[in-house]
PDB file of C-alpha atoms and ligand atoms in Angstrom:
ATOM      1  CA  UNK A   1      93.070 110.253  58.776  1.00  0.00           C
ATOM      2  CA  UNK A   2      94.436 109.149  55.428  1.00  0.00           C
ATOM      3  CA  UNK A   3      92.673 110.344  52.496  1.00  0.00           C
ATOM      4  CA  UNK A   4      90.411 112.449  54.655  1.00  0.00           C
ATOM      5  CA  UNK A   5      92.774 115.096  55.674  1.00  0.00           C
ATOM      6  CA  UNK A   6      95.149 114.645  53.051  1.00  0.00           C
ATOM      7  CA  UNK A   7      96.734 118.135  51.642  1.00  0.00           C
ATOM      8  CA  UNK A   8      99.149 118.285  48.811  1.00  0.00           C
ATOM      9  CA  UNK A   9     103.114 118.959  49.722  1.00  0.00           C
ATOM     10  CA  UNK A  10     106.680 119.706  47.561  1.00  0.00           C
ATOM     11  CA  UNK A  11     109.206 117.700  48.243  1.00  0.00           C
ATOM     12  CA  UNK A  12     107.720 114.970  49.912  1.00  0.00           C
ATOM     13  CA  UNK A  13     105.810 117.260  52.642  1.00  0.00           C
ATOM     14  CA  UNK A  14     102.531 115.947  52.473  1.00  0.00           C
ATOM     15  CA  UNK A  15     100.462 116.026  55.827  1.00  0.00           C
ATOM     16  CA  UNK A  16      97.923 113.298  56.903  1.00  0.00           C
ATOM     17  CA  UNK A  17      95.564 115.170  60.000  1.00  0.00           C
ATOM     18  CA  UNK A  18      93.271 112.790  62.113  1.00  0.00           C
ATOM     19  CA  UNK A  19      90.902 114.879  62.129  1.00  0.00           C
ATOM     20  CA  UNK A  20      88.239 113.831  59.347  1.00  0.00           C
ATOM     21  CA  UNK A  21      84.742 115.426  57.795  1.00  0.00           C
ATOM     22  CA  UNK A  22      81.351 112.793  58.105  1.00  0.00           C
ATOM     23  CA  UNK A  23      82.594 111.555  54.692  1.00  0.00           C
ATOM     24  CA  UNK A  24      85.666 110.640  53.145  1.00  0.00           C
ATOM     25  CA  UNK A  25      86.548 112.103  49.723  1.00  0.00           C
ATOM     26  CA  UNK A  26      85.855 108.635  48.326  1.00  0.00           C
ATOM     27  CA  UNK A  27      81.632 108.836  49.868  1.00  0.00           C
ATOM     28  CA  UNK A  28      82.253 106.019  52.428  1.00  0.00           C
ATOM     29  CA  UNK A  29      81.800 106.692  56.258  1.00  0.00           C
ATOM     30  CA  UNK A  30      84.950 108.324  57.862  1.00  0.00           C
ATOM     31  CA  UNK A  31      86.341 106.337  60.451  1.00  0.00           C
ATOM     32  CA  UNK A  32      84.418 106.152  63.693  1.00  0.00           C
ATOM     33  CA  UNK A  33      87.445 106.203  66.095  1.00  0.00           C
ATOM     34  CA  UNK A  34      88.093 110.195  64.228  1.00  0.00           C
ATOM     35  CA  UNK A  35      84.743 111.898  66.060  1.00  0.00           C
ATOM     36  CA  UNK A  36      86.122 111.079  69.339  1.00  0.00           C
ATOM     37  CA  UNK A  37      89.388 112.211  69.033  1.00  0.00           C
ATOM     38  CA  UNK A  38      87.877 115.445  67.640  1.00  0.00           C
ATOM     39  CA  UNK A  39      85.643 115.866  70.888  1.00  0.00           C
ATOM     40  CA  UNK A  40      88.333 114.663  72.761  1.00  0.00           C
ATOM     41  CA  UNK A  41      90.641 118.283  71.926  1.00  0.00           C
ATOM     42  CA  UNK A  42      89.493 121.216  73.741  1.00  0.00           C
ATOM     43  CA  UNK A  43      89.762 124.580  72.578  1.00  0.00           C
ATOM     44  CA  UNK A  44      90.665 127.146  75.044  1.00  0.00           C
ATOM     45  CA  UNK A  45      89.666 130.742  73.201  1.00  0.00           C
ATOM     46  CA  UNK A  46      92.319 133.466  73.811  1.00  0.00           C
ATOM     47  CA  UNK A  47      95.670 131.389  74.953  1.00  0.00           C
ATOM     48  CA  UNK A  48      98.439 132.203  75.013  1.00  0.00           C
ATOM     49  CA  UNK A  49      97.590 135.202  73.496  1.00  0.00           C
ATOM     50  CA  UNK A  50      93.946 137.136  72.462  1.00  0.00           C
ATOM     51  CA  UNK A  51      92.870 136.016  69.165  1.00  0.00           C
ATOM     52  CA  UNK A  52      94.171 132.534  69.408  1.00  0.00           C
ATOM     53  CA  UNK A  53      92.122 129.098  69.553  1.00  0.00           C
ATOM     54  CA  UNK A  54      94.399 127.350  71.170  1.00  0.00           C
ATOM     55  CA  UNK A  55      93.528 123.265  70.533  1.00  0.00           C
ATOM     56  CA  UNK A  56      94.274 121.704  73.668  1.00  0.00           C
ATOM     57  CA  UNK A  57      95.338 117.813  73.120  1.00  0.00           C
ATOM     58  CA  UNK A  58      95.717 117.687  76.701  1.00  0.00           C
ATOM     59  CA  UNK A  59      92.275 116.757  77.104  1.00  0.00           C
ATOM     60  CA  UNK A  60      92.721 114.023  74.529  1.00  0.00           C
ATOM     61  CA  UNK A  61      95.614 112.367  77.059  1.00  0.00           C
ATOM     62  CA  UNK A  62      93.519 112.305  80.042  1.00  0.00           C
ATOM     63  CA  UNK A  63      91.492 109.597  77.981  1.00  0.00           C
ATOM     64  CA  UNK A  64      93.375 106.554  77.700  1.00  0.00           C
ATOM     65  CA  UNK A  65      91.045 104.932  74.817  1.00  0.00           C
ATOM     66  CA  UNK A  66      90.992 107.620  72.742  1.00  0.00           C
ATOM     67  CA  UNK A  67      94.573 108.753  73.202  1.00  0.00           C
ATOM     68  CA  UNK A  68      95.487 105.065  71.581  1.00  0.00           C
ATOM     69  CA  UNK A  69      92.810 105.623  68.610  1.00  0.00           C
ATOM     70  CA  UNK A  70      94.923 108.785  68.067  1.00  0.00           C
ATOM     71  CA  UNK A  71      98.701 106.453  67.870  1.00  0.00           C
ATOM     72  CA  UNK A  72      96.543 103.227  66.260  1.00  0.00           C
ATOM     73  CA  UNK A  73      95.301 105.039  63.418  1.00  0.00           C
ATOM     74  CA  UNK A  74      98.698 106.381  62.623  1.00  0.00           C
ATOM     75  CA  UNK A  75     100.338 102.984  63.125  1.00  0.00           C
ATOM     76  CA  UNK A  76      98.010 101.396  60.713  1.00  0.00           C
ATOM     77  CA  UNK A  77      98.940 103.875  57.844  1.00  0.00           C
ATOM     78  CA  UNK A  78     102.599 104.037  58.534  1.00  0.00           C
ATOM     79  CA  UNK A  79     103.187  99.789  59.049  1.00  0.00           C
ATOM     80  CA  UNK A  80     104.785  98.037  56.460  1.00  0.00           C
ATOM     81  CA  UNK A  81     105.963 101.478  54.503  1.00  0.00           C
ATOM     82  CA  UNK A  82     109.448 101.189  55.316  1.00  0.00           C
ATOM     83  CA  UNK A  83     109.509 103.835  57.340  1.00  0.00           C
ATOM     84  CA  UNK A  84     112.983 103.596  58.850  1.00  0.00           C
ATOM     85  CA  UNK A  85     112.712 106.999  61.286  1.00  0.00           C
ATOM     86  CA  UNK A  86     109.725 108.784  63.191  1.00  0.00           C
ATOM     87  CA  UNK A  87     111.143 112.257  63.850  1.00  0.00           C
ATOM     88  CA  UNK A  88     109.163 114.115  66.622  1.00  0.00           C
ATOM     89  CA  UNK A  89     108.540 117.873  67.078  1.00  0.00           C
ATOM     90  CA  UNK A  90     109.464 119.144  70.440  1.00  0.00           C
ATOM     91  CA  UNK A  91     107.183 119.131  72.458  1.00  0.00           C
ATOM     92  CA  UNK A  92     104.311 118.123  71.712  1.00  0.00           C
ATOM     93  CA  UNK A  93     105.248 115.474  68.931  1.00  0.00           C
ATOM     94  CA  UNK A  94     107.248 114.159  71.546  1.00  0.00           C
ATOM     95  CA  UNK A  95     103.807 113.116  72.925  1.00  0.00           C
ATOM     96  CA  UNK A  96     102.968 111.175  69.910  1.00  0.00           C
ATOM     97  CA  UNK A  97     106.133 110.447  68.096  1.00  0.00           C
ATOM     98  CA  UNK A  98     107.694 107.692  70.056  1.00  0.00           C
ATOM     99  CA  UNK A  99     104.728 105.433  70.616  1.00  0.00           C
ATOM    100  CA  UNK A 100     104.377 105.573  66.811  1.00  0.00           C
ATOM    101  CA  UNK A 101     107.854 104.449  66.232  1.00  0.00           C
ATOM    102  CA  UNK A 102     107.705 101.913  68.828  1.00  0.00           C
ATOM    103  CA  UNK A 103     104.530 100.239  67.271  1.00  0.00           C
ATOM    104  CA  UNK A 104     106.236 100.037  63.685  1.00  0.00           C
ATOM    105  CA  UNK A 105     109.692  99.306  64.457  1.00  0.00           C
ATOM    106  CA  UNK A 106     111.217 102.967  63.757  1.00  0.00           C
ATOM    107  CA  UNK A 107     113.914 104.454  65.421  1.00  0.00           C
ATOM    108  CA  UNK A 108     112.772 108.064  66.615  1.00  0.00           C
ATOM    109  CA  UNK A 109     114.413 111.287  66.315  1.00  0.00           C
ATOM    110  CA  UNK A 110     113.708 114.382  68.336  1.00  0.00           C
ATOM    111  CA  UNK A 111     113.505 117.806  66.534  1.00  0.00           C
ATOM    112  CA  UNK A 112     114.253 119.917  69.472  1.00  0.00           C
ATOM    113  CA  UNK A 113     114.097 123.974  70.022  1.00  0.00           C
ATOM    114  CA  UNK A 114     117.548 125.645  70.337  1.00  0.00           C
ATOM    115  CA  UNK A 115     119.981 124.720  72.686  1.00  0.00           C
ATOM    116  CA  UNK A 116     118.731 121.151  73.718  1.00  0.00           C
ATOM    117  CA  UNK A 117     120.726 119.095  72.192  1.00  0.00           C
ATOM    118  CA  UNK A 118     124.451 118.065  73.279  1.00  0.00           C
ATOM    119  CA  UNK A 119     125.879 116.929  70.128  1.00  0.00           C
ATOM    120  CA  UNK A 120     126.848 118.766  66.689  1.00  0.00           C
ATOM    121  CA  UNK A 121     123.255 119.816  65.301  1.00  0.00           C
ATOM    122  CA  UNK A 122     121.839 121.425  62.209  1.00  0.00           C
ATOM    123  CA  UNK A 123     119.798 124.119  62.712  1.00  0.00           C
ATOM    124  CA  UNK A 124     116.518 125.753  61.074  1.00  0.00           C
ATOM    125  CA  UNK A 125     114.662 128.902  61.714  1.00  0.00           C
ATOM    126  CA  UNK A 126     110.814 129.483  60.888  1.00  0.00           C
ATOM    127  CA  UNK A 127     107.789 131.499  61.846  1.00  0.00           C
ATOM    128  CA  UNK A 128     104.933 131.250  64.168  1.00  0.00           C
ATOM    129  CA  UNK A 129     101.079 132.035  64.761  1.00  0.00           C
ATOM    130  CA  UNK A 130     102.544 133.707  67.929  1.00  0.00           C
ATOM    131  CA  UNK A 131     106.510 134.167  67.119  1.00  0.00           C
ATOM    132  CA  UNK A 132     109.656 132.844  65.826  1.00  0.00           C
ATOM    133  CA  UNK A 133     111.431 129.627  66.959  1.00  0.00           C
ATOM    134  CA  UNK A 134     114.237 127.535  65.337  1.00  0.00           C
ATOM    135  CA  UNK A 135     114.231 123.662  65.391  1.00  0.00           C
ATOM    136  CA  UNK A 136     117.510 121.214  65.444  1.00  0.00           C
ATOM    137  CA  UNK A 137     118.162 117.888  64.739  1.00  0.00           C
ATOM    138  CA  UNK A 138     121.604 115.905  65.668  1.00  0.00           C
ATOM    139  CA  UNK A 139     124.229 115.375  62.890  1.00  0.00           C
ATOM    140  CA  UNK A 140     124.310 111.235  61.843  1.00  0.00           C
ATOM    141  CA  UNK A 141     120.340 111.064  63.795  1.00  0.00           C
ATOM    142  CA  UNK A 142     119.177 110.195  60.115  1.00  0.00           C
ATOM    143  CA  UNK A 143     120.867 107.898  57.239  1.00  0.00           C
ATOM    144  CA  UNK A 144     120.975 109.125  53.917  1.00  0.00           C
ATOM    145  CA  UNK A 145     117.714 107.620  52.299  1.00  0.00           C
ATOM    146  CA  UNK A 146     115.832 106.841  55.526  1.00  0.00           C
ATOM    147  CA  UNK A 147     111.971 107.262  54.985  1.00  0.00           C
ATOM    148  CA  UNK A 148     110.478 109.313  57.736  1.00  0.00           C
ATOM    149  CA  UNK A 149     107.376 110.157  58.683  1.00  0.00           C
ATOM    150  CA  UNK A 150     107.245 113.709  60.891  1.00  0.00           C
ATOM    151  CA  UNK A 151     104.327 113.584  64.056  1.00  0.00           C
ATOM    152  CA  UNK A 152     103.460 116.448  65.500  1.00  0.00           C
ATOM    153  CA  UNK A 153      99.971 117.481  67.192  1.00  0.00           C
ATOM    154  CA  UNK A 154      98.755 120.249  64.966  1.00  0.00           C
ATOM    155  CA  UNK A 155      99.204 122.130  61.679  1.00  0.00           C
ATOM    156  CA  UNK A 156      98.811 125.901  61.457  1.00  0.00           C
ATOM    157  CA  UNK A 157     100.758 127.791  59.519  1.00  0.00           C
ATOM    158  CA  UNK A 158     103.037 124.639  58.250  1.00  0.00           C
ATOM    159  CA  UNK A 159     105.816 126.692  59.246  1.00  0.00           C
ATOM    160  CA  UNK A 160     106.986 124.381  61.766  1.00  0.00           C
ATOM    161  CA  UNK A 161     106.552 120.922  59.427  1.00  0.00           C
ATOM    162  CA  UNK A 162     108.145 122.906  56.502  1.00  0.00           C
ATOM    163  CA  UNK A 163     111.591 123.815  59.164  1.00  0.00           C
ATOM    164  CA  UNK A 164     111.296 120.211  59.849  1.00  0.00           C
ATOM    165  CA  UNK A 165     111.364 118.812  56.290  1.00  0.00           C
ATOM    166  CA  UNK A 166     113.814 121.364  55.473  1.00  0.00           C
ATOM    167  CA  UNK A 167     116.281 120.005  58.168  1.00  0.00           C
ATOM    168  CA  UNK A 168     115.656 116.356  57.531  1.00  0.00           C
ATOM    169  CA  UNK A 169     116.170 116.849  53.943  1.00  0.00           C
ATOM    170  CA  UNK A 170     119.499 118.424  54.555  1.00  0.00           C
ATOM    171  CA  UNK A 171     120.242 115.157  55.834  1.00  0.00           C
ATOM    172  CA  UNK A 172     119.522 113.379  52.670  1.00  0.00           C
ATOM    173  CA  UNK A 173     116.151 112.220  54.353  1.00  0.00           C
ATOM    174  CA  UNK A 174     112.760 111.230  52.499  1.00  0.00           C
ATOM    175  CA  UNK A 175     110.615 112.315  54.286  1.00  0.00           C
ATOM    176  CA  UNK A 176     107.336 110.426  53.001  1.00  0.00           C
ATOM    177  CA  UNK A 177     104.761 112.338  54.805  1.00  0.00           C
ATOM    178  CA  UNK A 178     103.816 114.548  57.955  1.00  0.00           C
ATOM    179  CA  UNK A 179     101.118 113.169  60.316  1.00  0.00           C
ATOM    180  CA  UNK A 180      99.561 115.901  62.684  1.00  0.00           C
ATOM    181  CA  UNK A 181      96.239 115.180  64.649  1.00  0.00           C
ATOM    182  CA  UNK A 182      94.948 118.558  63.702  1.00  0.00           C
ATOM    183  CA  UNK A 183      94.855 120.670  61.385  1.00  0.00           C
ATOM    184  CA  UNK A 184      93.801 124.263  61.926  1.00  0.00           C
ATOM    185  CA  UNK A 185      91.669 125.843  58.754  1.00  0.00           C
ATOM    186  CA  UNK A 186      94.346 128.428  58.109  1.00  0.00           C
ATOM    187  CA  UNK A 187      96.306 125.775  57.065  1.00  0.00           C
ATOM    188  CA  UNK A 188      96.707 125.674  52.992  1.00  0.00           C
ATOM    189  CA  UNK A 189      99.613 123.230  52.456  1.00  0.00           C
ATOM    190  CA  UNK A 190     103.276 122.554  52.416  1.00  0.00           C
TER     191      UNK A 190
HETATM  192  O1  PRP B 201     102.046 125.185  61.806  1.00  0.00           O
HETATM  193  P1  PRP B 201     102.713 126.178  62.711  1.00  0.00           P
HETATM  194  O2  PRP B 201     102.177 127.583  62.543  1.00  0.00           O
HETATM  195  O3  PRP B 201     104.186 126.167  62.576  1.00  0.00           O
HETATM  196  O4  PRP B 201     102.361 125.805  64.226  1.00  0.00           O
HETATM  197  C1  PRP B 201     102.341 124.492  64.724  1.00  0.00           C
HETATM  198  C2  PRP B 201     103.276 124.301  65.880  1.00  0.00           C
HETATM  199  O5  PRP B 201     102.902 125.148  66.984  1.00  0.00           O
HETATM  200  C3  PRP B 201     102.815 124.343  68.159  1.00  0.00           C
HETATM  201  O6  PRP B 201     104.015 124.248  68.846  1.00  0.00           O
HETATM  202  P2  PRP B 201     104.703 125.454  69.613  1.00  0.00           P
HETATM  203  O7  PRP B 201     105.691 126.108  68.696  1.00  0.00           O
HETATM  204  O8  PRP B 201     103.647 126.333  70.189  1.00  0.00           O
HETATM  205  O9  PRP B 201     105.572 124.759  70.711  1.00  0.00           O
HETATM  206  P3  PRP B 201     105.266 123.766  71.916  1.00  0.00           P
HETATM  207  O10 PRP B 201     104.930 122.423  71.323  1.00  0.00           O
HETATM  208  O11 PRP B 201     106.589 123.734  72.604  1.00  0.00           O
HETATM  209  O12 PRP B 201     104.161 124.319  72.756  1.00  0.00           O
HETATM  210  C4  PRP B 201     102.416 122.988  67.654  1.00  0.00           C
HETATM  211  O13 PRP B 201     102.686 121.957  68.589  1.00  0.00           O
HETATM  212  C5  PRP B 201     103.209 122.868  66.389  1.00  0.00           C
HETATM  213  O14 PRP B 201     104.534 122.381  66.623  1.00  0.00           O
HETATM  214  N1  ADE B 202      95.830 127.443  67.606  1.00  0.00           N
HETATM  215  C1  ADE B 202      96.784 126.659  68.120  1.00  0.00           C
HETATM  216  N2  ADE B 202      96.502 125.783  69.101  1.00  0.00           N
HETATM  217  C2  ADE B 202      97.482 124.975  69.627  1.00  0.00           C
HETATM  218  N3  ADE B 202      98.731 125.017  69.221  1.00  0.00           N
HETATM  219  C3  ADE B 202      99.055 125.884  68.235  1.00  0.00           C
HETATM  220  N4  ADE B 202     100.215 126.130  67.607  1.00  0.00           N
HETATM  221  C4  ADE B 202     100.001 127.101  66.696  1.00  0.00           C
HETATM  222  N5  ADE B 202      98.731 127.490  66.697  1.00  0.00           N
HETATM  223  C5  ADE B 202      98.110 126.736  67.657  1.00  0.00           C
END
């Protein structure tokens, strides 16, 4: 995590992946905690459709130590940033998201597909590796100014981070960064 897997963003969309090469940019060992969350992910070939490599963090949950690795190494970088808001992508940064903003004192706020949510929403459309989906967020969730950090599992095409930054920044959010656990190679940057 941090400067390991960090890729470039526009407005503010950088995205932090705990998943980390032997070496960080900087020569020094990567962090040790980072090769067991890696083995910990399974990759299922073919799901949900052929062609896909579907990383499984399911795996990852079933092993209590190294499912906390995963939410400690994100606390560490986000404590003491002033990050007011942890804003979770349904579903599976729903997994992640809140035990993040619980450890740092952040409210959270749940980016859910269409239809979810009860109160007056905004909405955003995006693209898929495998279709189209739309993400919305509740009117008032976020102040004007809050720094937020967006968790989700995994990266791929950035199309689902970008809908997210998109909608938070229609908010009048700064959003400071995007933490995923993975990040698939495909993935070029926000
Ligand atoms: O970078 P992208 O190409 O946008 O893909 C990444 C997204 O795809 C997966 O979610 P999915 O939409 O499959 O929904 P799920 O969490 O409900 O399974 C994953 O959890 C990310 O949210
Ligand atoms: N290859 C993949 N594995 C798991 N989730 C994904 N979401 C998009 N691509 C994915």
């Amino acid at each position: 995590m941090g400067e390991q897997g960090t890729s470039g963003g526009e407005g503010g969309g950088n995205v932090v992946e705990a998943q980390a090469p032997a070496k960080k940019g900087n020569g020094r060992a990567a962090d040790p905690r980072l090769q067991g969350i890696s083995d910990a992910i399974r990759v299922v070939p073919h799901f949900p459709k052929p062609g896909i490599m579907f990383n499984d963090i399911t795996a990852l949950l079933l092993r209590p130590g190294v499912f906390k690795d995963a939410v400690d190494m994100f606390v560490e970088r986000y404590r003491g940033m002033g990050i007011a808001a942890v804003a979770g992508i349904e579903a599976r940064g729903f997994i992640f998201g809140p035990a993040i903003a619980l450890a740092i004192g952040a409210k959270f706020i749940p980016l859910r597909k269409p239809g979810k949510l009860p109160g007056e929403v905004i909405s955003e459309n995006y693209t898929l590796e495998y279709g189209t989906d739309c993400l919305e967020m509740h009117v008032g969730a976020v102040e004007p100014g809050d720094r937020v950090v967006v968790v989700d599992d995994l990266v791929a095409t950035g199309g689902t981070l970008s809908a997210a930054i998109k909608l938070l920044e229609r908010a009048a959010a700064d959003v400071v960064e995007c933490a995923c656990l993975i990040g698939l190679p495909k993935f070029k940057g926000l």
